[in-house]
PDB file of C-alpha atoms and ligand atoms in Angstrom:
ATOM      1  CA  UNK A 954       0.000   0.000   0.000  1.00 48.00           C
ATOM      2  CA  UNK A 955       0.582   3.635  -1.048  1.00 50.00           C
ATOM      3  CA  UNK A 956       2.368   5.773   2.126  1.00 50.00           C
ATOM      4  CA  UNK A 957       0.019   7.717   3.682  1.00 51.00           C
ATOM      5  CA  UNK A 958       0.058  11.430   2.452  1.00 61.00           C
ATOM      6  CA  UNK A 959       1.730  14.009   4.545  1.00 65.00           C
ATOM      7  CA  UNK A 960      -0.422  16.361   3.900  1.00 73.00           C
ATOM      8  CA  UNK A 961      -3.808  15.708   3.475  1.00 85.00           C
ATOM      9  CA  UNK A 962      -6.514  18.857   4.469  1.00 93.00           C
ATOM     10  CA  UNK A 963      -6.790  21.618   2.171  1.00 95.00           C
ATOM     11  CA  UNK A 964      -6.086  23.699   4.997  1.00 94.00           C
ATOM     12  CA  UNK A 965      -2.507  22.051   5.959  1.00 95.00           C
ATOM     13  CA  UNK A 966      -1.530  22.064   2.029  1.00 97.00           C
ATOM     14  CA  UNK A 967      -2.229  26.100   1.990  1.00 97.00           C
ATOM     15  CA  UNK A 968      -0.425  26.473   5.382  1.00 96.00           C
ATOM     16  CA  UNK A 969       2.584  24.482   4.278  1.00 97.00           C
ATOM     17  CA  UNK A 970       2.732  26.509   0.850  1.00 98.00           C
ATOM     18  CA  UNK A 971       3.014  29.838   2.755  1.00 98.00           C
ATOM     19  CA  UNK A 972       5.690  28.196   5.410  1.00 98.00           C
ATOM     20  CA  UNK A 973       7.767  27.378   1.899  1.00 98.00           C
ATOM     21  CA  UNK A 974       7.581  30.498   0.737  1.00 98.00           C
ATOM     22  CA  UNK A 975       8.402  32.451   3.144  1.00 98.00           C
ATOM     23  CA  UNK A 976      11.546  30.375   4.476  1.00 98.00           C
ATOM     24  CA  UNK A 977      12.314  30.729   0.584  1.00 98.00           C
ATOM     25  CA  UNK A 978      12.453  34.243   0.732  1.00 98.00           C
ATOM     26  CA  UNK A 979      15.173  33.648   3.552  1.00 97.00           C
ATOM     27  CA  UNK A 980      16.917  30.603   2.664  1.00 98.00           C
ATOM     28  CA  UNK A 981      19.260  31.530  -0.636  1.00 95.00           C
ATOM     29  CA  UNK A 982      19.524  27.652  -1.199  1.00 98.00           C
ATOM     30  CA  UNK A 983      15.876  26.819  -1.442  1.00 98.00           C
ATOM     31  CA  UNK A 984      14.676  25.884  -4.633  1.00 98.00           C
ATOM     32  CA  UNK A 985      11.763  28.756  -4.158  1.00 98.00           C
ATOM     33  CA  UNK A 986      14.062  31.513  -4.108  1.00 98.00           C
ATOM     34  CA  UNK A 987      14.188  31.934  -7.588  1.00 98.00           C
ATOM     35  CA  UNK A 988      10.613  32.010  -9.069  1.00 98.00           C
ATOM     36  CA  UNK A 989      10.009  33.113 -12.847  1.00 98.00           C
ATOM     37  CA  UNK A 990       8.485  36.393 -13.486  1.00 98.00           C
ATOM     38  CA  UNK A 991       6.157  35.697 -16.283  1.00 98.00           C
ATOM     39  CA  UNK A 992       4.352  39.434 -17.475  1.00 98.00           C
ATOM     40  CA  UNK A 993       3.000  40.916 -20.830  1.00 98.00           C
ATOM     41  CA  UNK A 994       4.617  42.787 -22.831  1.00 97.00           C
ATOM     42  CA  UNK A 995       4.628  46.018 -24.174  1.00 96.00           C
ATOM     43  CA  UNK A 996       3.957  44.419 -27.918  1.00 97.00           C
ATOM     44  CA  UNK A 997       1.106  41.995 -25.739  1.00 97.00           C
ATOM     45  CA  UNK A 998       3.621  39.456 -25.970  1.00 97.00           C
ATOM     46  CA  UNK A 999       4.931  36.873 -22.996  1.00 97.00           C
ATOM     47  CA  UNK A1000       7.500  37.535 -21.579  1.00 97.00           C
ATOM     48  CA  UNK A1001       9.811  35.676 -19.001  1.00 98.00           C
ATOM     49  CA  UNK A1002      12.339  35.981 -16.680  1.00 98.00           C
ATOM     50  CA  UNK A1003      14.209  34.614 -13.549  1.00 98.00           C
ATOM     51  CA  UNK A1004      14.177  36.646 -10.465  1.00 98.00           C
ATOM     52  CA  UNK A1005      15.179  35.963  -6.099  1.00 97.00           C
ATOM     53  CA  UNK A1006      12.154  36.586  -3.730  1.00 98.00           C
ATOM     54  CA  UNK A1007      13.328  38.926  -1.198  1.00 97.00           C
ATOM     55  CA  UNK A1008      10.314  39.640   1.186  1.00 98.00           C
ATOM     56  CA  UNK A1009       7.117  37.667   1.378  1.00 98.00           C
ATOM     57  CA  UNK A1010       4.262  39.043   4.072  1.00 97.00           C
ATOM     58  CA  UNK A1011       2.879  36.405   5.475  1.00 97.00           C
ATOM     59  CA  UNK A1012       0.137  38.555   6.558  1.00 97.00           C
ATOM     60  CA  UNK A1013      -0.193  41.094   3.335  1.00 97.00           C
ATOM     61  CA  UNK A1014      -0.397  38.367   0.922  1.00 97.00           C
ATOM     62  CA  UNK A1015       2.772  40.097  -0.889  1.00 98.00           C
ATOM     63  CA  UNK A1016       5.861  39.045  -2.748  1.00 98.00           C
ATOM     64  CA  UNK A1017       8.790  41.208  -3.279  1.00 98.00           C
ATOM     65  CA  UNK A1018      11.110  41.365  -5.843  1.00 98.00           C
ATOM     66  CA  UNK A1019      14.279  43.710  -6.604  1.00 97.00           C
ATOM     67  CA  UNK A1020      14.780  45.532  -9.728  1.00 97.00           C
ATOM     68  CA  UNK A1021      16.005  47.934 -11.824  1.00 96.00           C
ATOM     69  CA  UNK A1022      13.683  50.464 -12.476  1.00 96.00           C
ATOM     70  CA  UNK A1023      14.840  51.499 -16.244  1.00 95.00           C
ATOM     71  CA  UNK A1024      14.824  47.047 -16.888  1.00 95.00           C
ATOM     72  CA  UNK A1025      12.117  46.480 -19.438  1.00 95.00           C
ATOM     73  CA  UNK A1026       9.901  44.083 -17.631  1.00 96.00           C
ATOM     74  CA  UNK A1027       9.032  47.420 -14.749  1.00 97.00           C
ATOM     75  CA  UNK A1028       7.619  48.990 -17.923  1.00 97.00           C
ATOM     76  CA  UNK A1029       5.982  45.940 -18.924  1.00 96.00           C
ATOM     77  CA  UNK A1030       4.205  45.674 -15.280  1.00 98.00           C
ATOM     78  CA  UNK A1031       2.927  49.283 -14.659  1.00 97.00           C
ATOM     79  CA  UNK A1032       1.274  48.504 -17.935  1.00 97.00           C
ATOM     80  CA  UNK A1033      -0.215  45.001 -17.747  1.00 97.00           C
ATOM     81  CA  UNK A1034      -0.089  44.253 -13.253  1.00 98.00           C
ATOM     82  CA  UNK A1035      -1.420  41.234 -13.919  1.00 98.00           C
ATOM     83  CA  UNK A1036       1.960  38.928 -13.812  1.00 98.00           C
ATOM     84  CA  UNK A1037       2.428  35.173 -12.806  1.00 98.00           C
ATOM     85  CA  UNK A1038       5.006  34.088 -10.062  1.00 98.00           C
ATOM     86  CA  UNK A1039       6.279  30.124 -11.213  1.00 98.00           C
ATOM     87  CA  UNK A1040       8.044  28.016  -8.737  1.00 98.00           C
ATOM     88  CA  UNK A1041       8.942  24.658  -8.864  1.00 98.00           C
ATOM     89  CA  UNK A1042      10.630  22.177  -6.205  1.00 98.00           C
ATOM     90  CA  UNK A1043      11.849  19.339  -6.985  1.00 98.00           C
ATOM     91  CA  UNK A1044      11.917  18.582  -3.111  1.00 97.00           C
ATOM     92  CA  UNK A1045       8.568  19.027  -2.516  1.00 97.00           C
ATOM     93  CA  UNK A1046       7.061  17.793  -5.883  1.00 97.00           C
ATOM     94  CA  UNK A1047       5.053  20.522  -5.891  1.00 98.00           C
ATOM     95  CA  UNK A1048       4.766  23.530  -8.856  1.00 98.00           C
ATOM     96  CA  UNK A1049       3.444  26.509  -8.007  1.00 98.00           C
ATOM     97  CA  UNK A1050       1.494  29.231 -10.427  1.00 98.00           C
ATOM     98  CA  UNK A1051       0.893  31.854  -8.548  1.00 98.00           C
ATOM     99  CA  UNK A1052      -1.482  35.067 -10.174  1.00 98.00           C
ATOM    100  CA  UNK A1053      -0.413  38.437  -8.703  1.00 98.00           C
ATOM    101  CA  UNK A1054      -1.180  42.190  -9.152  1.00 98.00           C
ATOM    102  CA  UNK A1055       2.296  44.022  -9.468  1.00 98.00           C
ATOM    103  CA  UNK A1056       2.682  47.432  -8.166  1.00 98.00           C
ATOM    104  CA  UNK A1057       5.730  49.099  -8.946  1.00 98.00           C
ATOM    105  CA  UNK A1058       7.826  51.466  -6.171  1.00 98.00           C
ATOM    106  CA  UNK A1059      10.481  53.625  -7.077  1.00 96.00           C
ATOM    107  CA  UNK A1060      10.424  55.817  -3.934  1.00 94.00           C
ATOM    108  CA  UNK A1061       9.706  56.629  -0.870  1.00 95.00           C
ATOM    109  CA  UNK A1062      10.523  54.928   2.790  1.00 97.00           C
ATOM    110  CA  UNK A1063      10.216  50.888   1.392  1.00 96.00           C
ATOM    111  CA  UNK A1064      12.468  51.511  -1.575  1.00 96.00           C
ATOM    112  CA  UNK A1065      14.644  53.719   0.669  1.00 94.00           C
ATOM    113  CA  UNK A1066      15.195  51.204   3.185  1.00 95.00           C
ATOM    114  CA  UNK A1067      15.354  47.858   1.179  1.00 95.00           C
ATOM    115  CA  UNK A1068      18.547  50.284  -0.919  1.00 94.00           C
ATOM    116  CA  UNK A1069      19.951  51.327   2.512  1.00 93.00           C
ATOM    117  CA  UNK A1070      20.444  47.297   3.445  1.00 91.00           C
ATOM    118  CA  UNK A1071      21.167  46.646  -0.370  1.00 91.00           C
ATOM    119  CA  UNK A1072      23.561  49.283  -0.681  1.00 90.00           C
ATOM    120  CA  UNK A1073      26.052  47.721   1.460  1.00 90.00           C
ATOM    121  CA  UNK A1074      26.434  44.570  -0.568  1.00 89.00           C
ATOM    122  CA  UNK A1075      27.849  43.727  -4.298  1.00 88.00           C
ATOM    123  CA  UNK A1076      24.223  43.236  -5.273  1.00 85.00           C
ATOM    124  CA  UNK A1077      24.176  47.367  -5.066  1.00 88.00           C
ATOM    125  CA  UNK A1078      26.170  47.760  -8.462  1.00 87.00           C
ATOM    126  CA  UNK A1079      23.232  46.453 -10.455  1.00 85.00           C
ATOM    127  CA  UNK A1080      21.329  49.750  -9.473  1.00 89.00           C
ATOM    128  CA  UNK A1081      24.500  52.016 -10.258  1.00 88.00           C
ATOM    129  CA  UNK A1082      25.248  51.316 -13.933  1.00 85.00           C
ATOM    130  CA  UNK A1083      25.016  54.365 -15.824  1.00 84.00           C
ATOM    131  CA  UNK A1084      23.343  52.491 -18.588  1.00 86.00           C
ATOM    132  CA  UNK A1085      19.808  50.809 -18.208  1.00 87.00           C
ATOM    133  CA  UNK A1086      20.086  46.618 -18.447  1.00 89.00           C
ATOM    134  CA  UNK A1087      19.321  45.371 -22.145  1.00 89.00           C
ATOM    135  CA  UNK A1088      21.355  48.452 -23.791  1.00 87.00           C
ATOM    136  CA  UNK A1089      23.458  47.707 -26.391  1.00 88.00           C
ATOM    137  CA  UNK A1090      27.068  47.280 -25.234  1.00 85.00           C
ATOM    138  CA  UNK A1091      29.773  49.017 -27.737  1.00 81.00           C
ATOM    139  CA  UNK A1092      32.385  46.161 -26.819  1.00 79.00           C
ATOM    140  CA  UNK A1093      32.037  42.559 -25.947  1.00 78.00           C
ATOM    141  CA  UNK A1094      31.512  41.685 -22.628  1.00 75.00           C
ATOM    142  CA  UNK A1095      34.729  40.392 -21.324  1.00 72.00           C
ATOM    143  CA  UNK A1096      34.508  39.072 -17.350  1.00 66.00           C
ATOM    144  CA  UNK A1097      37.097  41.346 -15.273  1.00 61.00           C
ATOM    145  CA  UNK A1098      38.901  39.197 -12.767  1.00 55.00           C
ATOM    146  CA  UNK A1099      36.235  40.756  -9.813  1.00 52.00           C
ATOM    147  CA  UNK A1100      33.458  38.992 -11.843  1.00 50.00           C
ATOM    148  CA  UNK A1101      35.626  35.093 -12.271  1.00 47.00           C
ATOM    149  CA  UNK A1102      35.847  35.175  -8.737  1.00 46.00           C
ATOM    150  CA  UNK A1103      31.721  36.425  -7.885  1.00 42.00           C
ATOM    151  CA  UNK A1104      29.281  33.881  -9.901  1.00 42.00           C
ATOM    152  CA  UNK A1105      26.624  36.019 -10.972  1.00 46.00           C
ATOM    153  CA  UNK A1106      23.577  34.063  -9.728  1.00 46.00           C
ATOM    154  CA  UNK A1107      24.633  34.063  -6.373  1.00 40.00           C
ATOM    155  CA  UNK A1108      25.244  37.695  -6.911  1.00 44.00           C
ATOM    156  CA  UNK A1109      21.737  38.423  -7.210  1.00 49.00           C
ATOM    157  CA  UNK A1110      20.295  36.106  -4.604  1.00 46.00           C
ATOM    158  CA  UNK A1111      22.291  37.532  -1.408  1.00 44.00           C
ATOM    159  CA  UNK A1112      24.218  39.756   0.148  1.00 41.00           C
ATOM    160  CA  UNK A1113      27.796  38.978  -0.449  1.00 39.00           C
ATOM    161  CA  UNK A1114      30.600  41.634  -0.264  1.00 39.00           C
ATOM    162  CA  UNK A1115      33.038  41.607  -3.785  1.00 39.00           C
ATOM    163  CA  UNK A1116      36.517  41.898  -2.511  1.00 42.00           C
ATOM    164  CA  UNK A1117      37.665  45.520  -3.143  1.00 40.00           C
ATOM    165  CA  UNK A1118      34.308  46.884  -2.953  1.00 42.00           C
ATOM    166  CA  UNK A1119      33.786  49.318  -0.036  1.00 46.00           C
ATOM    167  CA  UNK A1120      30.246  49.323   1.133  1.00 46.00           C
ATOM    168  CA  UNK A1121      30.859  53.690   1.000  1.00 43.00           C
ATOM    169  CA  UNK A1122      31.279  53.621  -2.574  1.00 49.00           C
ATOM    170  CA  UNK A1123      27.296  53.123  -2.603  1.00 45.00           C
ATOM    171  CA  UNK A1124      26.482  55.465   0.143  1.00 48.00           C
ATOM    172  CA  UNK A1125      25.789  58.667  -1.534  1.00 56.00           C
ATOM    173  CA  UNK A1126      24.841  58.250  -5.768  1.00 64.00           C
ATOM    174  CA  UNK A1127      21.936  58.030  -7.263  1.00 84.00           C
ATOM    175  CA  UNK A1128      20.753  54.249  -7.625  1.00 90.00           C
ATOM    176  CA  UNK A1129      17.964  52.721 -10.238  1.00 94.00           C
ATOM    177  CA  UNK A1130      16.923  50.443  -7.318  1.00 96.00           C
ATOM    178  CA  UNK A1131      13.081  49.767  -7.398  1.00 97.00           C
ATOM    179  CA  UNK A1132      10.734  47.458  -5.477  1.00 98.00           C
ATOM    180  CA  UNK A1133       8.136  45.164  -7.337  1.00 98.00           C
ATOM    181  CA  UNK A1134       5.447  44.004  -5.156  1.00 98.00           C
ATOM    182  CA  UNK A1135       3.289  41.709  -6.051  1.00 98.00           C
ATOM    183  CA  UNK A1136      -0.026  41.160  -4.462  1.00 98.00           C
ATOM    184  CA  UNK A1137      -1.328  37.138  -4.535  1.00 98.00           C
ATOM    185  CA  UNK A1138      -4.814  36.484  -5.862  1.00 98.00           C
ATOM    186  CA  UNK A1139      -4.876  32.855  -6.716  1.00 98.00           C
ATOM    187  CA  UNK A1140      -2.438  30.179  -7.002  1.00 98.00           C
ATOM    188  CA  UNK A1141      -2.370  26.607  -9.097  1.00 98.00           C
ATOM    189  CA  UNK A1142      -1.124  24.143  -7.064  1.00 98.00           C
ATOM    190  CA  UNK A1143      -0.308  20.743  -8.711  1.00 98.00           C
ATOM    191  CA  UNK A1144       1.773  17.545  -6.822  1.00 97.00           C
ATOM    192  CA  UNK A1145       3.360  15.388  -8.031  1.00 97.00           C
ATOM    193  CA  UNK A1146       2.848  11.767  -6.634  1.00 94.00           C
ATOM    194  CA  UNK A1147       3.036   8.181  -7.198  1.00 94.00           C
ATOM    195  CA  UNK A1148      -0.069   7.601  -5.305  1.00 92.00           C
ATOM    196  CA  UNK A1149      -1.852   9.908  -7.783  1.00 94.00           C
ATOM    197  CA  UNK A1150      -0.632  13.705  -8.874  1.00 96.00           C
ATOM    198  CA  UNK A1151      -3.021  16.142  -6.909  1.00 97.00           C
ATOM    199  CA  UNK A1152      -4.000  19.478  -8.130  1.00 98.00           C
ATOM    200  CA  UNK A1153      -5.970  22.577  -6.581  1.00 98.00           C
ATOM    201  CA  UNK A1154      -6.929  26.320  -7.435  1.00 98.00           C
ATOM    202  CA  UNK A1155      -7.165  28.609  -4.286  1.00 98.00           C
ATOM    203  CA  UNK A1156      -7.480  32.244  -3.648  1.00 98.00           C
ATOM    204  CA  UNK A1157      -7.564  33.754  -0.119  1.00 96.00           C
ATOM    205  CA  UNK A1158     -11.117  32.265   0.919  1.00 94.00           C
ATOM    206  CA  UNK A1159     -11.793  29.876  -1.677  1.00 96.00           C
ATOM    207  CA  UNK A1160     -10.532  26.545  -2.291  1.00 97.00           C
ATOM    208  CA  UNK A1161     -10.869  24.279  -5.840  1.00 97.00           C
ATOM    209  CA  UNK A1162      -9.810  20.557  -6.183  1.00 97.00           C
ATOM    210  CA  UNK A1163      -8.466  20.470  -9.515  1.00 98.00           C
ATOM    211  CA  UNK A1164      -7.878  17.372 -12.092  1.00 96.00           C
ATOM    212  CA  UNK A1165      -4.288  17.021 -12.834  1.00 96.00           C
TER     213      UNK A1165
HETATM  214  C1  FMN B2419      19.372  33.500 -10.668  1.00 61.46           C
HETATM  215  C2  FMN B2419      18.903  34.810 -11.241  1.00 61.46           C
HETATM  216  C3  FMN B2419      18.313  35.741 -10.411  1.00 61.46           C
HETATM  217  C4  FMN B2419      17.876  36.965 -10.913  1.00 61.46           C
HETATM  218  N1  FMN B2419      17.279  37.855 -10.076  1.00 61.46           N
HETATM  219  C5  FMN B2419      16.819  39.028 -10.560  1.00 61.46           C
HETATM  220  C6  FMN B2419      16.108  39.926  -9.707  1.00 61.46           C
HETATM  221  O1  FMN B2419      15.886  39.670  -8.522  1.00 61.46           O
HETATM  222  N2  FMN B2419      15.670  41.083 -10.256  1.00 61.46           N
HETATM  223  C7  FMN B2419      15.869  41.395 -11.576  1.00 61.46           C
HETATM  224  O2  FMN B2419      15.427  42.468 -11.991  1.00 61.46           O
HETATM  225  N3  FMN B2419      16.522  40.562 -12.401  1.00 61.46           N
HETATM  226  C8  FMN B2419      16.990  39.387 -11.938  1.00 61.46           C
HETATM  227  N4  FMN B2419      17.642  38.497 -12.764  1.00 61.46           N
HETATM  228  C9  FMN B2419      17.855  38.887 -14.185  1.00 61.46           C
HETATM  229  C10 FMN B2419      16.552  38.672 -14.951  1.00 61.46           C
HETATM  230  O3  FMN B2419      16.300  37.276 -15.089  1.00 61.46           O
HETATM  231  C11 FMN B2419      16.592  39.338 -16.332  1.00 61.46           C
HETATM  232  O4  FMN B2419      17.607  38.777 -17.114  1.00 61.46           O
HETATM  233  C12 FMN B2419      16.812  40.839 -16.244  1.00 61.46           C
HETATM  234  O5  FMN B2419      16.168  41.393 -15.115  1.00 61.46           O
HETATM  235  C13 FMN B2419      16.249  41.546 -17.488  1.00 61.46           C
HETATM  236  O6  FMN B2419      14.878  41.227 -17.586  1.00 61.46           O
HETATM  237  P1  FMN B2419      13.858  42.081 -18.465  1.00 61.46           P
HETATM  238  O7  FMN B2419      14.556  42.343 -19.780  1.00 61.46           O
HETATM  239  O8  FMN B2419      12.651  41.215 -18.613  1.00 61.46           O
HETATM  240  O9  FMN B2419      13.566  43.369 -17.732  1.00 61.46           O
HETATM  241  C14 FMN B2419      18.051  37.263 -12.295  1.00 61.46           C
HETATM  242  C15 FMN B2419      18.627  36.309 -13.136  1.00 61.46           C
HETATM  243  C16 FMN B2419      19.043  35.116 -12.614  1.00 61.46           C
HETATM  244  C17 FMN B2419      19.672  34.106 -13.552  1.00 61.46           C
END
C-alpha cells in the first residue's frame, strides 16, 4: 500500500505553501528563491524571466522582488499588473502558479530602506550602472577578474561583499533600485505523486480541487 500522504486537508496544504515560501524568501539555497516572473509585454507578448524573492508578508499576501527600475519588464508591469510568479521544487514535488497584481515602487521609505540594506552589498552595483540593463554594449563583454571570482547568480540572490568593494562607494549616488510588489490572488497548485498527482486552485477564501 501507497504511504500515507503528509499532507492531506486543504487547509494544511495552503499552510505548508506559505511556510515554503516564506523560508524561501530567507533561505538563498531553497529551490523557491528563484521564481520566474512571467508578465505581458509592451507588444502583448509573454514575456519571461528569472528573479530571487526577497520579502514575502505572510500577513499582506505580498511578494517582493528587486529591480532595476529602467529594466524592461518594470515597464511591462505598470502597464499590464497582472503577472504570474512560477516556482517549482523538486523537493517538494510541488509547482506553483501563482497570479499576482504588481505594483511598482520607485520611492519613498520601502524603496529607501530595502537600498539602505542593499547598498552595502555587491548586489548594489546592479542599481548604479550608468546604462539601463538590455542596452546595447559598444564592446564585448569580457569578465574582469572581480566577476571570475563572484558567480553572478549568487550575486543576485544575497548579500555577499566583492573583494575591493567598499560598502561607501554606494552610500551617496543616485541608484535605479526599485521594489516590485506583487499582491497574490490565486495560485495553481499541482503535486506530483506516485499515489496519484493532486492538483488545486485557491485564492484567499476559496478553495478548488483540480484534475491534474
Ligand atoms: C538566478 C537569477 C536571479 C535573478 N534575479 C533578478 C532579480 O531579482 N531582479 C531582476 O530584476 N533581475 C533578476 N535576474 C535577471 C533577470 O532574469 C533578467 O535577465 C533581467 O532582469 C532583465 O529582464 P527584463 O529584460 O525582462 O527586464 C536574475 C537572473 C538570474 C539568472
Amino acid at each position: 500500500m501507497a504511504a500515507p500522504r503528509p499532507l492531506e486537508t486543504a487547509q494544511a496544504i495552503k499552510a505548508r505553501i506559505w511556510q515554503e515560501l516564506e523560508r524561501a524568501s530567507r533561505d538563498r539555497h531553497h529551490e523557491w528563491r528563484t521564481p520566474v516572473l512571467a508578465s505581458i509585454d509592451l507588444a502583448q507578448q509573454p514575456s519571461a524571466r528569472t528573479v530571487v524573492l526577497r520579502e514575502v508578508n505572510l500577513q499582506e499576501k505580498c511578494f517582493e522582488i528587486y529591480s532595476d527600475r529602467r529594466s524592461p519588464k518594470i515597464a511591462e508591469l505598470k502597464q499590464h499588473p497582472g503577472a504570474l510568479l512560477h516556482f517549482w521544487s523538486k523537493r517538494l514535488q510541488w509547482q506553483l502558479r501563482v497570479a499576482v497584481k504588481v505594483h511598482v515602487l520607485e520611492s519613498g521609505p520601502d524603496v529607501e530602506s530595502r537600498w539602505d540594506r542593499l547598498k552595502l552589498t555587491a548586489a548594489a552595483r546592479d542599481y548604479l550602472s550608468p546604462h539601463p540593463p538590455g542596452s546595447l554594449m559598444e564592446k564585448p563583454a569580457e569578465p574582469s577578474a572581480e566577476k571570475i571570482a563572484e558567480p553572478s547568480a549568487e550575486k543576485m540572490a544575497g548579500p555577499l561583499l566583492a573583494k575591493g568593494m567598499e560598502p561607501a562607494l554606494h552610500k551617496e549616488v543616485d541608484h535605479n533600485f526599485c521594489l516590485v510588489r506583487a499582491g497574490f490572488v490565486e495560485m495553481d497548485w499541482l503535486e506530483l505523486n506516485v499515489a496519484g498527482h493532486r492538483r488545486a486552485r485557491f485564492s484567499v477564501d476559496e478553495w478548488q480541487w483540480l484534475l491534474p
